[in-house]
Coordinates of C-alpha atoms in Angstrom, one line a residue:
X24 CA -0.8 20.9 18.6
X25 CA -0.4 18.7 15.7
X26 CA -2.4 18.5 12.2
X27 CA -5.0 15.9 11.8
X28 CA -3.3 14.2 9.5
X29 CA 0.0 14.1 11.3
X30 CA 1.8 10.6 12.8
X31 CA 4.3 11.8 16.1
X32 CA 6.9 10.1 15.6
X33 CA 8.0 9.9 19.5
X34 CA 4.5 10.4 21.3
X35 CA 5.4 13.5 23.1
X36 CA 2.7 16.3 23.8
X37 CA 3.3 18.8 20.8
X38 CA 3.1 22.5 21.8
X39 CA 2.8 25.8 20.2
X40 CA 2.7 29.6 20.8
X41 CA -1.0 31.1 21.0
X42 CA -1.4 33.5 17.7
X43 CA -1.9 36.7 20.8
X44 CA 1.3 35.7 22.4
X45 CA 5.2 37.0 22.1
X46 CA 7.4 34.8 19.7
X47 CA 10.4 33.6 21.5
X48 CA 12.3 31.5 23.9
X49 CA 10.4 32.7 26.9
X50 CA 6.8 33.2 25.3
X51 CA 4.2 31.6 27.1
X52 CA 3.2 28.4 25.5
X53 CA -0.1 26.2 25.8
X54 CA -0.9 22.6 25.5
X55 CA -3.0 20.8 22.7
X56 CA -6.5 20.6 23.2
X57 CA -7.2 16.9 24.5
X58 CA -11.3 17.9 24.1
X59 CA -10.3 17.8 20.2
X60 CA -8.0 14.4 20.4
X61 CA -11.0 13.1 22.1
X62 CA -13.4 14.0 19.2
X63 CA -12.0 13.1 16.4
X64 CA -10.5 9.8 18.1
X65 CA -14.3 9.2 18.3
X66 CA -14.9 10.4 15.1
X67 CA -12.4 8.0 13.4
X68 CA -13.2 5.1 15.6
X69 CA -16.6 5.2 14.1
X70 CA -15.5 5.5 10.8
X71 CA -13.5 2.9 11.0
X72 CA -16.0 0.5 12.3
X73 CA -19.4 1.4 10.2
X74 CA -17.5 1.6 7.1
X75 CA -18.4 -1.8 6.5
X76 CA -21.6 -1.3 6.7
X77 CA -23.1 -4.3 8.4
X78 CA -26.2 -3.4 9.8
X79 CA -28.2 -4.0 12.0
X80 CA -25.4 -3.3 14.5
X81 CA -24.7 -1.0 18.0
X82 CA -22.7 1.4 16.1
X83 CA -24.5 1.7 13.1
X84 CA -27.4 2.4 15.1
X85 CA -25.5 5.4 17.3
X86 CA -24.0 6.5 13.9
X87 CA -27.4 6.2 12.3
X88 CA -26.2 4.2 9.6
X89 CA -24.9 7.1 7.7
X90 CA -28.1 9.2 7.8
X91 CA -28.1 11.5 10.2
X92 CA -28.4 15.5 9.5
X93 CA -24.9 15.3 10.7
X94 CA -22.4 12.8 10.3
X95 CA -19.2 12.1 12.0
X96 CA -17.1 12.3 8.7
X97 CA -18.6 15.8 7.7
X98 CA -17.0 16.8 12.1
X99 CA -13.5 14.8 10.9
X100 CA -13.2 17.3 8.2
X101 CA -13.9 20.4 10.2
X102 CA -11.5 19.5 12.9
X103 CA -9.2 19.0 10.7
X104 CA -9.5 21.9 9.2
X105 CA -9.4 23.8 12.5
X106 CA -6.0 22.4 13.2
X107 CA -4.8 23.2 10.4
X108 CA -5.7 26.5 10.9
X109 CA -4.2 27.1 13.9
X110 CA -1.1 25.5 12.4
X111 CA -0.9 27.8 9.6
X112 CA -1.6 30.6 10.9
X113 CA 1.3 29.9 14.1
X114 CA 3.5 29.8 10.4
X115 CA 2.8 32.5 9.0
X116 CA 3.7 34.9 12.2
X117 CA 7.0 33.1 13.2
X118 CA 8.0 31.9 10.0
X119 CA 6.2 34.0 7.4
X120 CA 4.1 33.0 4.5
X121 CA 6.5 31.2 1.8
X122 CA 7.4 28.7 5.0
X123 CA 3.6 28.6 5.5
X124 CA 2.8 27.7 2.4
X125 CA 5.9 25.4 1.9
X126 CA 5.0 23.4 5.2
X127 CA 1.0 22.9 3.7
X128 CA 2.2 21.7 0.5
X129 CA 4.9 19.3 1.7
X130 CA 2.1 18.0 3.5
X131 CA 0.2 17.7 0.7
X132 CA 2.8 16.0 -1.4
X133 CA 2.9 13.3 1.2
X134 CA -1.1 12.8 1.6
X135 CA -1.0 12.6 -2.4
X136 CA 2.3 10.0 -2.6
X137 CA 0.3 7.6 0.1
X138 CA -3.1 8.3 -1.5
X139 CA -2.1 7.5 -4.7
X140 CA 0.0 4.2 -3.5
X141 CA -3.2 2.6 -1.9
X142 CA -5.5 2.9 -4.6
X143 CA -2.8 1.2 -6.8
X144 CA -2.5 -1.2 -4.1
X145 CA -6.0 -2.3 -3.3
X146 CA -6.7 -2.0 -7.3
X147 CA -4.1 -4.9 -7.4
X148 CA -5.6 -6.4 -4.4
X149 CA -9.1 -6.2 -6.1
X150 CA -8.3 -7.9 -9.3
X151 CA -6.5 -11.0 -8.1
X152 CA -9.6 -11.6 -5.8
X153 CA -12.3 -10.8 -8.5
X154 CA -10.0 -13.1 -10.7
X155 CA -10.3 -15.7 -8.0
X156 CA -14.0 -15.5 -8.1
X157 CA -14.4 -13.7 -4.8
X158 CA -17.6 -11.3 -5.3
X159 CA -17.3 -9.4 -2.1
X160 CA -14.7 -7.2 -3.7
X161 CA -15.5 -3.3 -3.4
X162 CA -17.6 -1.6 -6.5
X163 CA -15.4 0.5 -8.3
X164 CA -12.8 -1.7 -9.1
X165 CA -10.6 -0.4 -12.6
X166 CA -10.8 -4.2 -13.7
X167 CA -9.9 -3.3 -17.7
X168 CA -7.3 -0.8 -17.9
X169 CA -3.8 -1.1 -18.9
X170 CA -0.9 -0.6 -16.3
X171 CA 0.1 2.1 -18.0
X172 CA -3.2 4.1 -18.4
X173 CA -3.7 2.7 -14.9
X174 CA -1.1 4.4 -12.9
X175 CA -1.9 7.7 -15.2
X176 CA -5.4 7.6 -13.9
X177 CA -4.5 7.2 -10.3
X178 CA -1.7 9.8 -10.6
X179 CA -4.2 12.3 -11.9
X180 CA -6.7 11.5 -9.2
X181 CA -9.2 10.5 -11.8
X182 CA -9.2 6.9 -10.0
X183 CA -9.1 6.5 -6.4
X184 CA -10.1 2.9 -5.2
X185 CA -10.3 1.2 -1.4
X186 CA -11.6 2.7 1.6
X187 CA -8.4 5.7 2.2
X188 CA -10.5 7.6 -0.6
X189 CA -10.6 10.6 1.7
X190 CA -6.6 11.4 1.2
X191 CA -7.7 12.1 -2.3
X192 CA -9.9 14.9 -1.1
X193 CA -7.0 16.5 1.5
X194 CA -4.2 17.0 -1.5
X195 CA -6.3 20.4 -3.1
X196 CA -7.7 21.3 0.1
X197 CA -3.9 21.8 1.6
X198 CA -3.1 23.3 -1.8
X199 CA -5.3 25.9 -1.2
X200 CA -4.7 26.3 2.6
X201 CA -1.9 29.0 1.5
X202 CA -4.3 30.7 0.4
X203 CA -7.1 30.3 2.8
X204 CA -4.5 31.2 5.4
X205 CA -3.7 34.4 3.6
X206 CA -7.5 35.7 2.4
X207 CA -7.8 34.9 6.2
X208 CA -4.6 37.4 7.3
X209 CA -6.5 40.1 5.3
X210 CA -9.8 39.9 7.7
X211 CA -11.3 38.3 4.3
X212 CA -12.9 35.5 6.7
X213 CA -16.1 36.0 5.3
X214 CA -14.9 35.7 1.9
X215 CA -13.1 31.9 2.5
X216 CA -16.8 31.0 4.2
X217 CA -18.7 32.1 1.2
X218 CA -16.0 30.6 -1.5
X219 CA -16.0 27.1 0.0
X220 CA -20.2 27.2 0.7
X221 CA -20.3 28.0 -3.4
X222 CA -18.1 25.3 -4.1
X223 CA -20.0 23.0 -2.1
X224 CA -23.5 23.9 -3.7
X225 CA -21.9 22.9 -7.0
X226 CA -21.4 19.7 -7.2
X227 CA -25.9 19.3 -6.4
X228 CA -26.1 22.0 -9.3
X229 CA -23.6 21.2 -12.0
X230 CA -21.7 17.7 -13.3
X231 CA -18.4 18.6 -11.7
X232 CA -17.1 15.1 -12.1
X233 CA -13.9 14.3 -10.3
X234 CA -14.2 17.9 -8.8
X235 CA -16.9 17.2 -6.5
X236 CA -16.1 15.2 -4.0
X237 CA -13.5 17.7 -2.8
X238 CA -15.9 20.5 -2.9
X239 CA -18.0 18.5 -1.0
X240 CA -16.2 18.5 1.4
X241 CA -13.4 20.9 1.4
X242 CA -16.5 23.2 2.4
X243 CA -16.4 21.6 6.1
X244 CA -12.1 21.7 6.2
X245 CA -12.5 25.4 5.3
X246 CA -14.9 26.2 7.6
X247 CA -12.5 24.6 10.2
X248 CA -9.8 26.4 9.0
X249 CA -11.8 30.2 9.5
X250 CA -12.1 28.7 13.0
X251 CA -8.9 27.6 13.7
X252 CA -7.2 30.5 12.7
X253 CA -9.5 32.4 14.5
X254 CA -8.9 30.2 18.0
X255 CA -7.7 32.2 20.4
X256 CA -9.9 35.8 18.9
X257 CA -12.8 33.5 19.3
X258 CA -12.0 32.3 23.2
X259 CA -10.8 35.8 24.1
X260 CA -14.3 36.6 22.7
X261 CA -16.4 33.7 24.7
X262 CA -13.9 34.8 28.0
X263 CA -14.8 38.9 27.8
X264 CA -19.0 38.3 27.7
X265 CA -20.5 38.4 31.3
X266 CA -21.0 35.0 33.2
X267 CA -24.6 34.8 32.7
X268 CA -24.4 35.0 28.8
X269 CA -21.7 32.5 28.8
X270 CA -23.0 29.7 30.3
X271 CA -26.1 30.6 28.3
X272 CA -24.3 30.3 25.1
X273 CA -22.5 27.0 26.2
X274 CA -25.3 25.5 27.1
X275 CA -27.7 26.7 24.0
X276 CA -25.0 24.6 22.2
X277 CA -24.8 22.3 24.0
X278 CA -28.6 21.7 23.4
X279 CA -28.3 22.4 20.0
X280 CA -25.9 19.2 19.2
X281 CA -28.0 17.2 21.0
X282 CA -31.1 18.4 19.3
X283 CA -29.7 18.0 15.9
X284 CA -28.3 14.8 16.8
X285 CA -32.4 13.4 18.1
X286 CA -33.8 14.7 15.5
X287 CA -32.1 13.0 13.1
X288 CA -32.4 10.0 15.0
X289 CA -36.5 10.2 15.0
X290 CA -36.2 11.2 11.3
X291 CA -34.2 8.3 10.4
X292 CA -36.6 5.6 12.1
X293 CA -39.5 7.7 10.1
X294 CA -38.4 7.6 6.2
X295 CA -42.3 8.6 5.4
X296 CA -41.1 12.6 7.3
X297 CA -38.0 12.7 4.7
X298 CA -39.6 11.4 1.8
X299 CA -40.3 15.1 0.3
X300 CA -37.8 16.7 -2.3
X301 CA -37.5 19.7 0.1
X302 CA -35.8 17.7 2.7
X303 CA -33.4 16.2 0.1
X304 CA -32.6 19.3 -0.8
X305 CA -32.2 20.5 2.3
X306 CA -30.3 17.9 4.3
X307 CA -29.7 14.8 2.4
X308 CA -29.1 14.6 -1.0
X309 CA -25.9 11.9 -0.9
X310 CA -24.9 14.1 1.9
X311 CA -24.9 17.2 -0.4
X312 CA -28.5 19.1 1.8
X313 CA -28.2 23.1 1.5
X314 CA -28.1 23.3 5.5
X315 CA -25.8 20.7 6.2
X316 CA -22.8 23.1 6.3
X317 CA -24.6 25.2 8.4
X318 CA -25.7 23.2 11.2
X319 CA -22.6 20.7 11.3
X320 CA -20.3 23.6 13.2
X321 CA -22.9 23.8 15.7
X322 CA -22.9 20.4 16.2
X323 CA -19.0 20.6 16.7
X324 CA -19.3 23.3 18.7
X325 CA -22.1 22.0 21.4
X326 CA -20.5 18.4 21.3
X327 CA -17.1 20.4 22.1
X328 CA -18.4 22.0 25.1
X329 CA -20.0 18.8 26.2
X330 CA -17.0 17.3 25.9
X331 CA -14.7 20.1 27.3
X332 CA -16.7 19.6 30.3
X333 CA -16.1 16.4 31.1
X334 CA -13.1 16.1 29.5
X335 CA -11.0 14.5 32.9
X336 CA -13.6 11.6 33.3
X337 CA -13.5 10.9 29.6
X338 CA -9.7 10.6 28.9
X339 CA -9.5 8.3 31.9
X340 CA -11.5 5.7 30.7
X341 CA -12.6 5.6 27.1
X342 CA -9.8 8.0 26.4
X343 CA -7.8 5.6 26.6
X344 CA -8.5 4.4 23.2
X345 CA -10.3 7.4 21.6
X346 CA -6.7 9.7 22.3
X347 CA -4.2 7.5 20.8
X348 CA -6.8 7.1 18.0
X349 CA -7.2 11.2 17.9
X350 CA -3.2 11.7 18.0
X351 CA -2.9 8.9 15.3
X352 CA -5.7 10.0 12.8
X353 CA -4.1 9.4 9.6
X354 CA -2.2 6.4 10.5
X355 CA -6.2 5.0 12.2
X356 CA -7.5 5.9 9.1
X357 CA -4.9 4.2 6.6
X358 CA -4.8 0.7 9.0
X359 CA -8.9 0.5 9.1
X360 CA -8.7 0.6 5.0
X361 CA -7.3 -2.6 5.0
X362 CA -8.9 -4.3 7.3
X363 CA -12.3 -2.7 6.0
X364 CA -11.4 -3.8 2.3
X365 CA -10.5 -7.3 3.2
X366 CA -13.1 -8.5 6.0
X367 CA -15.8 -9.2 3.1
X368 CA -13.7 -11.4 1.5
X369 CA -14.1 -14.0 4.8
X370 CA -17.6 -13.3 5.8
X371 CA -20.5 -11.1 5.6
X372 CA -22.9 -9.4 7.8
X373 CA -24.8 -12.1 10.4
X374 CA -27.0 -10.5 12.6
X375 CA -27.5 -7.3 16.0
X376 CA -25.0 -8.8 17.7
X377 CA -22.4 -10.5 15.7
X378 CA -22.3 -7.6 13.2
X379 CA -21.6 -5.3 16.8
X380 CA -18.8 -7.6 17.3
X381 CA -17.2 -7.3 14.5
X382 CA -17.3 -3.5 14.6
X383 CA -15.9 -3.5 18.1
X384 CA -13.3 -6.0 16.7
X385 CA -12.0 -3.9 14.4
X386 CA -11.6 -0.9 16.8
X387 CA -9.5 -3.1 18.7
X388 CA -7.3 -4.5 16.0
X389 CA -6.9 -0.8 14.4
X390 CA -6.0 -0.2 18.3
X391 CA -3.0 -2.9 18.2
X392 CA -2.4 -1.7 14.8
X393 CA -1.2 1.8 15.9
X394 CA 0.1 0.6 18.6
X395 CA 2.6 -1.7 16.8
X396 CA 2.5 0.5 13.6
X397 CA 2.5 -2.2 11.1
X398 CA 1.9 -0.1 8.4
X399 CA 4.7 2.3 8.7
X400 CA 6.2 1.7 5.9
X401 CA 3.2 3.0 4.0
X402 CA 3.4 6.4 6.2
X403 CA 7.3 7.6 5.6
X404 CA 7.3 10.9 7.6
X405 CA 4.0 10.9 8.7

């Protein structure tokens, strides 16, 4: 299986030995999960349609415009993080743990070399528009320093800029896999769940400044991480519990995604229910709510099972798009950026259904796009 955030160069099915199974020539070897390609190809089409955030529109409206008690970014990060898990832990018993590490941070120098040449790229973009007089030009634009203290900014992470922000957040978080992966070899799983929940709860507590965006996160790619490690402990654990309690569990999840996912719906259509500071707290809060951590795995979990069910109908028909997406993440979510940055300079938001249009026109451009892979050069062994 591959990360997340890694390009195939040739397309070919990538495969690797379960973590219960004999290293070697002959050992038995399994598949990737499609179930996964399918959800975060989903995940990432969405993301890189209601980023632009012209409402009303059909996909804003599924997505919620943002404001659901679960969003498909806060999913991203946990898949991501489950990969990488399984990843780094398939490392660590063939390879050993300075390869493991080596492999996470090589990743991570990459993530930070592209991460830092896009915000220096739209920053430049940015500023010959503003200087143009174009006023659609994204807020946060570094329009008075000097090249110099520029590039030192961007280097440092202290300035990120454009609409590829999130590669910002992945450089610590596969820093720190080593050691995730590690605490996690120990049986210390409980004590990576309880670190990256405390980092999260900081940045609503304490002015962490450039900090918190990665803690606000990372909390979700660690959490992925626990369960990706754990992969194949927790489906030896699902396929040992009688019949009756299985499907009961599958389908109290299943219920449980779709009741988180209606709820929010209602809420979102009833601001007057989530006016109270309680709720902030709990749920909202710029995306920072207490519980959010907690009920976004289930919400993973049931819409895997759903998924997982259904899995041969779906990759036949709207797989055909969300896959290549899923198996192309990074490289989807470099290619929306641009198009993301660059659309408000030409028009703006118009109306239901030509705001739908345009989001389903930029699904299908980003579609060409990684189908051609313009942006390649951007992506050097990704």
């Amino acid at each position: 299986m591959t990360s997340l955030l890694h390009v195939p160069r040739s397309g070919r099915v990538a495969r690797f030995v379960p973590a219960n199974a004999r290293v070697g020539t002959g050992g038995p070897r399994r598949e990737r999960v499609v179930t996964l390609d399918l959800m975060r190809g989903y995940y990432v089409a969405i993301l890189a349609a209601v980023h632009l955030d012209y409402l009303p529109s059909l996909l804003g409206d599924v997505d919620g415009r943002g404001s659901l008690l679960v969003s498909e970014a806060e999913n991203f990060f946990l898949i991501a993080g489950l990969l990488v898990g399984m990843l780094r832990r398939r490392d660590l018993e063939r390879h050993g743990a300075a390869r493991m590490a080596r492999n996470s941070w090589q990743r991570a120098g990459r993530l930070y070399l592209v991460a830092v040449t896009l915000t220096l790229l739209f920053t430049c973009i940015g500023r010959l528009a503003a200087a143009r007089g174009v006023t659609a030009v994204k807020v946060g634009l570094d329009t008075g320093s000097s090249p110099a203290a520029l590039l030192w900014r961007a280097a440092m992470l202290r300035y990120t800029y454009g609409w590829a922000d999130f590669l910002t957040f992945y450089v610590p978080m596969f820093l720190l896999v080593p050691l995730a992966v590690w605490l996690l070899s120990r049986r210390l799983a409980a004590l990576v769940v309880l670190l990256a929940y405390a980092g999260y709860v900081l940045p609503s507590q304490f002015a962490t400044g450039a900090a918190s965006p990665f803690l606000q996160w990372g909390v979700y790619f660690f959490l992925g991480t626990v369960a990706g490690y754990h992969w194949d402990d927790l489906r030896g654990w699902v396929g040992r519990l009688a019949p009756r309690r299985r499907l009961t569990l599958r389908w109290a999840l299943v219920l449980a995604a779709v009741l988180i996912y209606a709820a929010g719906t209602v809420l979102l259509y009833h601001p007057e229910w989530t006016s109270s500071p309680l709720y902030n707290e709990l749920f909202q809060n710029n995306r920072l709510g207490l519980l959010r951590p907690v009920i976004a795995p289930v919400s993973a979990a049931g819409t895997y099972v759903l998924i997982r069910r259904f899995e041969a109908p779906i990759a036949r028909t709207v797989g055909k798009v969300l896959l290549p997406f899923g198996r192309n993440s990074l490289y989807v979510y470099v290619a929306q950026s641009f198009f993301i940055f660059l659309v408000p300079f030409v028009f703006g938001p118009r109306g239901f259904w030509f705001n739908t249009s345009v989001d389903l026109t930029i699904i299908a451009v980003v579609f060409c796009a990684v189908r051609t892979r313009f942006l390649a050069f951007l992506l050097p062994g990704a």
